[in-house]
Coordinates of N, CA, C and O in Angstrom, one line a residue:
M30 N -84.6 3.8 -40.8 CA -84.5 2.6 -39.9 C -85.5 2.9 -38.8 O -85.5 3.9 -38.1
K31 N -86.3 1.9 -38.5 CA -87.3 2.0 -37.4 C -86.7 1.0 -36.3 O -86.2 0.0 -36.6
F32 N -86.9 1.5 -35.0 CA -86.5 0.6 -33.9 C -87.4 1.0 -32.7 O -88.0 2.0 -32.6
R33 N -87.3 0.1 -31.8 CA -88.1 0.2 -30.5 C -87.1 0.8 -29.5 O -86.0 0.4 -29.4
I34 N -87.6 1.8 -28.8 CA -86.8 2.4 -27.7 C -86.8 1.5 -26.5 O -87.9 1.1 -26.1
I35 N -85.7 1.2 -26.0 CA -85.6 0.3 -24.8 C -85.4 1.2 -23.6 O -84.5 2.0 -23.6
T36 N -86.2 0.9 -22.6 CA -86.1 1.7 -21.3 C -84.9 1.3 -20.5 O -84.3 0.2 -20.7
D37 N -84.4 2.2 -19.6 CA -83.3 1.8 -18.8 C -83.6 0.6 -17.9 O -82.7 -0.2 -17.7
A38 N -84.8 0.4 -17.5 CA -85.2 -0.7 -16.7 C -85.1 -2.0 -17.5 O -84.6 -3.0 -17.1
E39 N -85.5 -2.0 -18.8 CA -85.3 -3.1 -19.7 C -83.8 -3.4 -20.0 O -83.4 -4.6 -20.0
I40 N -83.0 -2.4 -20.1 CA -81.6 -2.6 -20.3 C -81.0 -3.3 -19.1 O -80.2 -4.3 -19.3
E41 N -81.3 -2.9 -17.9 CA -80.8 -3.5 -16.7 C -81.2 -5.0 -16.6 O -80.5 -5.8 -16.3
R42 N -82.5 -5.2 -17.0 CA -83.0 -6.6 -16.9 C -82.3 -7.5 -18.0 O -81.9 -8.6 -17.7
L43 N -82.1 -6.9 -19.2 CA -81.4 -7.7 -20.2 C -79.9 -8.0 -19.8 O -79.4 -9.0 -20.1
K44 N -79.3 -7.0 -19.2 CA -77.9 -7.2 -18.7 C -77.8 -8.3 -17.7 O -76.9 -9.2 -17.8
K45 N -78.8 -8.4 -16.8 CA -78.8 -9.4 -15.8 C -79.1 -10.8 -16.4 O -78.4 -11.8 -16.1
E46 N -80.0 -10.8 -17.4 CA -80.3 -12.1 -18.1 C -79.0 -12.6 -18.9 O -78.7 -13.8 -18.8
E47 N -78.3 -11.7 -19.5 CA -77.1 -12.0 -20.3 C -76.0 -12.5 -19.3 O -75.3 -13.5 -19.6
E48 N -75.9 -11.9 -18.2 CA -74.9 -12.3 -17.2 C -75.2 -13.7 -16.6 O -74.3 -14.5 -16.5
I49 N -76.5 -13.9 -16.4 CA -76.9 -15.3 -15.9 C -76.6 -16.3 -16.9 O -76.0 -17.4 -16.6
E50 N -76.9 -16.1 -18.2 CA -76.5 -17.0 -19.3 C -75.0 -17.2 -19.4 O -74.6 -18.3 -19.6
R51 N -74.3 -16.1 -19.3 CA -72.8 -16.2 -19.4 C -72.3 -17.1 -18.2 O -71.4 -18.0 -18.4
L52 N -72.8 -16.9 -17.0 CA -72.4 -17.7 -15.9 C -72.7 -19.2 -16.0 O -72.0 -20.0 -15.5
K53 N -73.8 -19.5 -16.6 CA -74.2 -20.9 -16.8 C -73.3 -21.6 -17.7 O -73.1 -22.8 -17.6
K54 N -72.7 -20.9 -18.7 CA -71.8 -21.5 -19.7 C -70.4 -21.5 -19.3 O -69.6 -22.2 -19.9
Q55 N -69.9 -20.7 -18.4 CA -68.5 -20.6 -18.0 C -68.1 -21.8 -17.2 O -68.9 -22.4 -16.5
V56 N -66.8 -22.1 -17.1 CA -66.3 -23.2 -16.3 C -66.6 -22.9 -14.9 O -66.7 -21.7 -14.4
K57 N -66.7 -24.0 -14.1 CA -67.0 -23.9 -12.7 C -65.6 -23.8 -12.0 O -64.6 -24.2 -12.5
E58 N -65.7 -23.3 -10.7 CA -64.4 -23.3 -9.9 C -64.0 -24.7 -9.7 O -64.8 -25.6 -9.5
G59 N -62.7 -24.9 -9.7 CA -62.1 -26.2 -9.5 C -61.1 -26.5 -10.5 O -60.6 -25.7 -11.2
L60 N -60.7 -27.8 -10.6 CA -59.7 -28.3 -11.5 C -60.2 -28.3 -12.9 O -61.3 -28.8 -13.2
C61 N -59.4 -27.7 -13.8 CA -59.8 -27.6 -15.3 C -58.6 -28.0 -16.1 O -57.5 -27.9 -15.7
Q62 N -58.9 -28.5 -17.3 CA -57.9 -28.7 -18.3 C -57.7 -27.4 -19.1 O -58.7 -26.6 -19.2
F63 N -56.5 -27.1 -19.5 CA -56.4 -25.9 -20.3 C -55.4 -26.1 -21.5 O -54.6 -27.1 -21.5
L64 N -55.6 -25.3 -22.5 CA -54.8 -25.2 -23.7 C -54.4 -23.7 -23.8 O -55.2 -22.9 -23.8
V65 N -53.1 -23.5 -24.0 CA -52.6 -22.1 -24.3 C -52.9 -21.8 -25.7 O -52.3 -22.4 -26.6
I66 N -53.9 -20.9 -26.0 CA -54.3 -20.6 -27.3 C -53.6 -19.3 -27.8 O -53.7 -19.0 -29.0
D67 N -53.1 -18.5 -27.0 CA -52.3 -17.3 -27.4 C -51.3 -17.0 -26.3 O -51.5 -17.2 -25.1
S68 N -50.2 -16.5 -26.7 CA -49.1 -16.2 -25.8 C -48.3 -15.0 -26.4 O -47.9 -15.1 -27.5
Q69 N -48.1 -14.0 -25.5 CA -47.4 -12.8 -26.0 C -46.4 -12.3 -24.9 O -46.7 -12.4 -23.7
D70 N -45.3 -11.8 -25.3 CA -44.4 -11.1 -24.4 C -45.1 -9.9 -24.0 O -45.8 -9.2 -24.7
H71 N -44.9 -9.5 -22.7 CA -45.7 -8.4 -22.1 C -44.8 -7.7 -21.1 O -44.0 -8.3 -20.4
I72 N -45.1 -6.4 -21.0 CA -44.4 -5.6 -19.9 C -45.5 -5.2 -18.9 O -46.5 -4.6 -19.3
S73 N -45.2 -5.5 -17.6 CA -46.2 -5.3 -16.6 C -46.3 -3.8 -16.2 O -45.5 -3.0 -16.7
K74 N -47.3 -3.4 -15.4 CA -47.4 -2.1 -14.9 C -46.1 -1.6 -14.2 O -45.8 -0.4 -14.1
E75 N -45.5 -2.6 -13.5 CA -44.2 -2.3 -12.8 C -43.0 -2.3 -13.7 O -41.9 -2.3 -13.3
N76 N -43.3 -2.3 -15.0 CA -42.2 -2.3 -16.1 C -41.3 -3.5 -16.0 O -40.1 -3.4 -16.2
K77 N -41.9 -4.7 -15.7 CA -41.2 -5.9 -15.6 C -41.7 -6.8 -16.7 O -42.8 -6.8 -17.1
E78 N -40.8 -7.7 -17.2 CA -41.1 -8.6 -18.3 C -42.1 -9.6 -17.7 O -42.0 -10.1 -16.6
S79 N -43.0 -10.0 -18.5 CA -43.9 -11.1 -18.2 C -44.4 -11.7 -19.5 O -44.1 -11.2 -20.6
I80 N -45.1 -12.8 -19.4 CA -45.7 -13.5 -20.6 C -47.2 -13.5 -20.3 O -47.7 -14.0 -19.3
K81 N -48.0 -12.9 -21.3 CA -49.4 -12.9 -21.2 C -50.0 -14.1 -22.0 O -49.7 -14.3 -23.1
L82 N -50.7 -15.0 -21.2 CA -51.3 -16.2 -21.8 C -52.8 -16.1 -21.9 O -53.4 -15.5 -21.0
K83 N -53.3 -16.6 -23.0 CA -54.8 -16.8 -23.1 C -55.0 -18.3 -23.1 O -54.5 -19.0 -24.0
L84 N -55.7 -18.7 -22.0 CA -56.0 -20.2 -21.9 C -57.4 -20.5 -22.2 O -58.3 -19.7 -21.9
K85 N -57.6 -21.6 -22.9 CA -58.9 -22.1 -23.1 C -59.1 -23.2 -22.1 O -58.5 -24.2 -22.1
A86 N -59.9 -22.9 -21.1 CA -60.1 -23.8 -19.9 C -61.4 -24.6 -20.1 O -62.4 -24.0 -20.6
T87 N -61.4 -25.9 -19.8 CA -62.5 -26.8 -19.9 C -62.7 -27.5 -18.6 O -61.7 -28.1 -18.1
D88 N -63.9 -27.4 -18.0 CA -64.1 -28.1 -16.7 C -64.7 -29.5 -17.0 O -64.8 -29.9 -18.2
D89 N -64.9 -30.3 -16.0 CA -65.4 -31.7 -16.1 C -66.8 -31.8 -16.7 O -67.2 -32.9 -17.1
E90 N -67.5 -30.7 -16.8 CA -68.9 -30.8 -17.4 C -68.8 -30.3 -18.8 O -69.9 -30.2 -19.5
G91 N -67.6 -30.0 -19.3 CA -67.5 -29.6 -20.7 C -67.7 -28.1 -21.0 O -67.6 -27.7 -22.1
H92 N -67.9 -27.3 -19.9 CA -68.0 -25.9 -20.1 C -66.6 -25.3 -20.5 O -65.6 -25.8 -20.0
E93 N -66.6 -24.3 -21.4 CA -65.3 -23.7 -21.8 C -65.3 -22.2 -21.5 O -66.4 -21.6 -21.6
S94 N -64.2 -21.7 -21.1 CA -64.0 -20.3 -20.9 C -62.6 -19.9 -21.3 O -61.7 -20.7 -21.1
S95 N -62.4 -18.7 -21.7 CA -61.1 -18.1 -21.9 C -60.7 -17.4 -20.6 O -61.4 -16.7 -20.0
I96 N -59.4 -17.7 -20.2 CA -58.9 -17.1 -19.0 C -57.5 -16.4 -19.4 O -56.7 -17.1 -20.0
F97 N -57.3 -15.2 -19.0 CA -56.0 -14.6 -19.2 C -55.2 -14.8 -18.0 O -55.6 -14.7 -16.8
E98 N -53.9 -15.1 -18.2 CA -53.0 -15.4 -17.2 C -51.7 -14.7 -17.5 O -51.3 -14.6 -18.7
Y99 N -51.0 -14.3 -16.5 CA -49.7 -13.6 -16.7 C -48.6 -14.4 -15.9 O -48.8 -14.5 -14.7
L100 N -47.6 -14.8 -16.6 CA -46.5 -15.4 -16.0 C -45.5 -14.3 -15.7 O -45.0 -13.7 -16.6
P101 N -45.3 -14.0 -14.4 CA -44.6 -12.8 -14.1 C -43.1 -13.0 -14.2 O -42.6 -14.1 -13.9
G102 N -42.4 -11.9 -14.5 CA -40.9 -11.9 -14.5 C -40.5 -11.5 -13.1 O -41.4 -11.5 -12.2
G103 N -39.3 -11.2 -12.9 CA -38.9 -10.7 -11.6 C -38.3 -11.9 -10.7 O -38.4 -13.0 -11.1
D104 N -37.8 -11.5 -9.6 CA -37.1 -12.4 -8.7 C -37.9 -12.7 -7.4 O -37.3 -13.1 -6.4
T105 N -39.2 -12.5 -7.3 CA -39.9 -12.7 -6.1 C -40.2 -14.2 -5.9 O -40.2 -15.0 -6.9
I106 N -40.5 -14.6 -4.7 CA -40.9 -16.0 -4.5 C -42.1 -16.4 -5.3 O -42.2 -17.4 -5.9
F107 N -43.1 -15.5 -5.3 CA -44.3 -15.7 -6.0 C -44.0 -16.0 -7.5 O -44.5 -16.9 -8.1
S108 N -43.2 -15.1 -8.1 CA -42.9 -15.2 -9.5 C -42.2 -16.5 -9.8 O -42.5 -17.2 -10.8
H109 N -41.2 -16.8 -9.0 CA -40.5 -18.1 -9.2 C -41.4 -19.3 -9.1 O -41.4 -20.2 -10.0
H110 N -42.3 -19.3 -8.1 CA -43.2 -20.4 -7.9 C -44.2 -20.5 -9.1 O -44.5 -21.6 -9.6
R111 N -44.7 -19.4 -9.5 CA -45.7 -19.4 -10.6 C -45.1 -19.9 -11.9 O -45.7 -20.7 -12.6
R112 N -43.9 -19.4 -12.2 CA -43.2 -19.9 -13.5 C -42.9 -21.4 -13.4 O -43.2 -22.1 -14.3
K113 N -42.4 -21.8 -12.2 CA -42.0 -23.2 -12.1 C -43.2 -24.1 -12.1 O -43.2 -25.1 -12.8
S114 N -44.3 -23.8 -11.4 CA -45.5 -24.7 -11.4 C -46.1 -24.7 -12.8 O -46.5 -25.8 -13.3
F115 N -46.1 -23.6 -13.6 CA -46.6 -23.6 -14.9 C -45.7 -24.5 -15.8 O -46.2 -25.4 -16.5
C116 N -44.4 -24.3 -15.7 CA -43.5 -25.1 -16.5 C -43.6 -26.6 -16.2 O -43.5 -27.4 -17.1
E117 N -43.7 -27.0 -14.9 CA -43.9 -28.4 -14.6 C -45.1 -28.9 -15.2 O -45.1 -30.0 -15.7
Q118 N -46.2 -28.2 -15.2 CA -47.5 -28.6 -15.7 C -47.5 -28.9 -17.2 O -48.1 -29.8 -17.7
V119 N -46.8 -28.0 -17.9 CA -46.8 -28.1 -19.4 C -45.6 -28.7 -20.1 O -45.4 -28.7 -21.3
G120 N -44.7 -29.2 -19.2 CA -43.5 -29.9 -19.8 C -42.4 -28.9 -20.3 O -41.7 -29.3 -21.3
L121 N -42.2 -27.8 -19.6 CA -41.2 -26.9 -20.0 C -40.1 -26.7 -18.9 O -39.5 -25.6 -18.8
M122 N -39.9 -27.7 -18.1 CA -38.9 -27.6 -17.1 C -37.5 -27.4 -17.6 O -36.6 -26.8 -17.0
D123 N -37.2 -27.9 -18.8 CA -35.9 -27.6 -19.4 C -35.7 -26.1 -19.6 O -34.6 -25.6 -19.3
K124 N -36.7 -25.4 -20.1 CA -36.6 -24.0 -20.3 C -36.5 -23.3 -18.9 O -35.8 -22.3 -18.8
F125 N -37.3 -23.8 -18.0 CA -37.2 -23.2 -16.6 C -35.8 -23.3 -16.1 O -35.3 -22.4 -15.5
N126 N -35.2 -24.5 -16.2 CA -33.9 -24.7 -15.6 C -32.8 -24.0 -16.3 O -31.8 -23.7 -15.7
E127 N -33.1 -23.6 -17.6 CA -32.1 -22.7 -18.3 C -32.3 -21.2 -17.9 O -31.4 -20.4 -18.2
G128 N -33.4 -20.9 -17.2 CA -33.7 -19.5 -16.9 C -34.1 -18.7 -18.0 O -34.0 -17.5 -18.0
E129 N -34.7 -19.3 -19.0 CA -35.1 -18.6 -20.2 C -36.4 -19.2 -20.7 O -36.5 -20.3 -21.1
L130 N -37.5 -18.4 -20.7 CA -38.8 -18.8 -21.2 C -39.4 -17.7 -22.1 O -39.4 -16.6 -21.7
S131 N -39.8 -18.1 -23.3 CA -40.4 -17.1 -24.2 C -41.9 -17.4 -24.4 O -42.4 -18.5 -24.1
A132 N -42.6 -16.4 -24.9 CA -44.0 -16.6 -25.2 C -44.2 -17.7 -26.2 O -45.2 -18.5 -26.0
I133 N -43.4 -17.9 -27.2 CA -43.6 -18.9 -28.2 C -43.4 -20.3 -27.6 O -44.1 -21.3 -28.1
D134 N -42.6 -20.4 -26.6 CA -42.4 -21.7 -25.9 C -43.8 -22.2 -25.3 O -44.0 -23.4 -25.2
C135 N -44.6 -21.3 -24.8 CA -45.8 -21.6 -24.1 C -47.0 -21.9 -25.0 O -47.9 -22.6 -24.6
L136 N -47.0 -21.5 -26.3 CA -48.1 -21.6 -27.2 C -48.4 -23.1 -27.4 O -47.5 -23.9 -27.6
D137 N -49.7 -23.4 -27.5 CA -50.2 -24.8 -27.7 C -49.8 -25.8 -26.7 O -49.9 -27.0 -26.9
R138 N -49.4 -25.4 -25.5 CA -49.1 -26.3 -24.4 C -50.4 -26.5 -23.6 O -51.3 -25.7 -23.7
Y139 N -50.5 -27.6 -23.0 CA -51.7 -28.0 -22.2 C -51.4 -28.6 -20.9 O -50.3 -29.1 -20.7
G140 N -52.4 -28.5 -20.0 CA -52.2 -29.1 -18.7 C -53.4 -28.9 -17.8 O -54.5 -28.7 -18.4
E141 N -53.3 -28.9 -16.5 CA -54.4 -28.7 -15.6 C -54.1 -27.4 -14.7 O -52.9 -27.2 -14.4
C142 N -55.2 -26.7 -14.3 CA -55.0 -25.6 -13.4 C -56.2 -25.6 -12.5 O -57.3 -26.1 -12.8
L143 N -56.0 -25.0 -11.4 CA -57.1 -24.8 -10.4 C -57.7 -23.4 -10.7 O -57.0 -22.4 -10.6
V144 N -59.0 -23.3 -11.0 CA -59.6 -22.0 -11.4 C -60.5 -21.5 -10.2 O -61.2 -22.3 -9.6
K145 N -60.4 -20.3 -9.9 CA -61.2 -19.6 -8.9 C -61.9 -18.4 -9.5 O -61.4 -17.8 -10.4
V146 N -63.0 -18.0 -8.9 CA -63.7 -16.8 -9.3 C -63.2 -15.6 -8.5 O -63.1 -15.7 -7.3
E147 N -62.7 -14.6 -9.2 CA -62.3 -13.4 -8.5 C -63.4 -12.3 -8.6 O -63.9 -12.0 -9.6
K148 N -63.7 -11.8 -7.4 CA -64.7 -10.7 -7.3 C -64.3 -9.5 -8.2 O -63.2 -9.1 -8.2
G149 N -65.3 -9.0 -8.9 CA -65.0 -7.8 -9.8 C -64.8 -6.6 -8.9 O -65.3 -6.5 -7.8
K150 N -64.0 -5.7 -9.4 CA -63.7 -4.4 -8.8 C -64.0 -3.3 -9.7 O -63.9 -3.4 -10.9
N151 N -64.3 -2.1 -9.1 CA -64.5 -0.9 -9.9 C -65.5 -1.0 -11.0 O -65.3 -0.5 -12.1
G152 N -66.6 -1.7 -10.7 CA -67.7 -1.9 -11.7 C -67.5 -3.0 -12.7 O -68.4 -3.3 -13.5
Y153 N -66.3 -3.7 -12.6 CA -66.1 -4.9 -13.5 C -66.8 -6.1 -12.9 O -66.9 -6.3 -11.7
P154 N -67.3 -7.0 -13.8 CA -67.9 -8.2 -13.3 C -66.9 -9.2 -12.7 O -65.7 -9.0 -12.9
D155 N -67.4 -10.2 -12.0 CA -66.5 -11.2 -11.5 C -65.8 -11.9 -12.7 O -66.3 -11.9 -13.8
S156 N -64.6 -12.4 -12.5 CA -63.9 -13.1 -13.6 C -63.2 -14.3 -13.1 O -62.9 -14.5 -11.9
L157 N -62.9 -15.2 -14.0 CA -62.1 -16.4 -13.7 C -60.7 -16.2 -13.7 O -60.1 -15.5 -14.6
K158 N -60.0 -16.7 -12.7 CA -58.5 -16.6 -12.6 C -57.9 -17.9 -12.3 O -58.5 -18.8 -11.6
V159 N -56.7 -18.1 -12.8 CA -55.9 -19.3 -12.4 C -55.4 -19.1 -11.0 O -54.7 -18.2 -10.8
H160 N -55.8 -20.0 -10.1 CA -55.4 -19.9 -8.7 C -54.0 -20.6 -8.6 O -53.1 -20.0 -8.0
S161 N -53.9 -21.7 -9.2 CA -52.6 -22.5 -9.2 C -52.6 -23.5 -10.2 O -53.6 -23.9 -10.9
Y162 N -51.4 -24.0 -10.4 CA -51.1 -25.2 -11.3 C -50.7 -26.3 -10.3 O -49.7 -26.2 -9.6
P163 N -51.5 -27.4 -10.3 CA -51.2 -28.4 -9.3 C -49.9 -29.1 -9.6 O -49.5 -29.3 -10.8
H164 N -49.3 -29.6 -8.6 CA -48.0 -30.3 -8.8 C -48.4 -31.7 -9.4 O -49.3 -32.3 -9.0
L165 N -47.6 -32.1 -10.3 CA -47.7 -33.4 -10.9 C -47.2 -34.4 -9.9 O -46.0 -34.3 -9.5
I166 N -47.9 -35.4 -9.6 CA -47.5 -36.4 -8.6 C -47.3 -37.7 -9.4 O -48.2 -38.3 -10.0
E167 N -46.1 -38.2 -9.4 CA -45.7 -39.4 -10.1 C -45.6 -40.5 -9.1 O -45.0 -40.3 -8.0
K168 N -46.1 -41.7 -9.5 CA -45.9 -42.8 -8.6 C -44.4 -43.3 -8.6 O -43.8 -43.4 -9.7
P169 N -43.8 -43.4 -7.4 CA -42.4 -43.8 -7.4 C -42.3 -45.2 -8.1 O -43.1 -46.0 -8.0
S170 N -41.2 -45.3 -8.8 CA -41.0 -46.6 -9.6 C -40.9 -47.8 -8.6 O -41.2 -48.9 -9.0
S171 N -40.5 -47.6 -7.4 CA -40.4 -48.7 -6.4 C -41.8 -49.3 -6.1 O -41.9 -50.4 -5.6
L172 N -42.9 -48.5 -6.3 CA -44.2 -49.0 -6.0 C -44.9 -49.6 -7.2 O -45.9 -50.3 -7.1
E173 N -44.3 -49.5 -8.4 CA -45.0 -50.0 -9.6 C -45.1 -51.6 -9.5 O -46.1 -52.1 -10.1
D174 N -44.2 -52.3 -8.9 CA -44.3 -53.7 -8.9 C -45.0 -54.3 -7.6 O -45.1 -55.4 -7.4
E175 N -45.3 -53.3 -6.7 CA -45.9 -53.8 -5.4 C -47.4 -54.2 -5.7 O -48.1 -53.6 -6.4
P176 N -47.8 -55.3 -5.1 CA -49.2 -55.7 -5.2 C -50.1 -54.7 -4.5 O -49.8 -54.1 -3.5
I177 N -51.3 -54.5 -5.1 CA -52.3 -53.5 -4.5 C -52.9 -54.2 -3.3 O -53.1 -53.6 -2.2
F178 N -53.2 -55.5 -3.3 CA -53.9 -56.2 -2.2 C -52.9 -57.3 -1.8 O -52.2 -57.9 -2.5
D179 N -53.0 -57.6 -0.5 CA -52.2 -58.6 0.1 C -53.1 -59.8 0.2 O -54.0 -59.8 1.0
D180 N -52.9 -60.9 -0.6 CA -53.8 -62.0 -0.6 C -53.7 -62.8 0.7 O -54.5 -63.8 0.9
K181 N -52.9 -62.5 1.6 CA -52.8 -63.3 2.9 C -53.9 -62.9 3.8 O -54.1 -63.6 4.8
M182 N -54.6 -61.8 3.5 CA -55.7 -61.4 4.4 C -56.9 -62.4 4.2 O -57.2 -62.8 3.1
P183 N -57.5 -62.9 5.4 CA -58.6 -63.9 5.3 C -59.9 -63.4 4.7 O -60.8 -64.1 4.5
F184 N -60.0 -62.1 4.5 CA -61.3 -61.6 4.0 C -61.2 -60.7 2.8 O -60.2 -60.3 2.3

């Protein structure tokens, strides 16, 4: 086999070019649609139950990225809020209210999430993270029959 030897400088240049191309194609920070494409029961570093989700996120420009998300177990306020907001977003409030959520319940669910870029640490590149799941705001039924404009206005 014959091959060309690539210098360290060329390798660094190629890595930068690949990173630039990757960043052009990944979703942008902001509100994204997501689909849960993989879901597994998981034990955290703290030896607590959690659910590891792989989300396929799509932004309003059509860019797609895979984002890993962990729904934490435990009794902290953060854990409670994270599970509840996810369940509200994907229609699993019945499971949340029962206090029982499994990985299989989460699979193939979809909704919206707010995505942020998290700075890389220890030599790892920046990565996309789910910052939050926005609350669903429903229009109160009392407003459904209200007119949008008051025709009594002279202009």
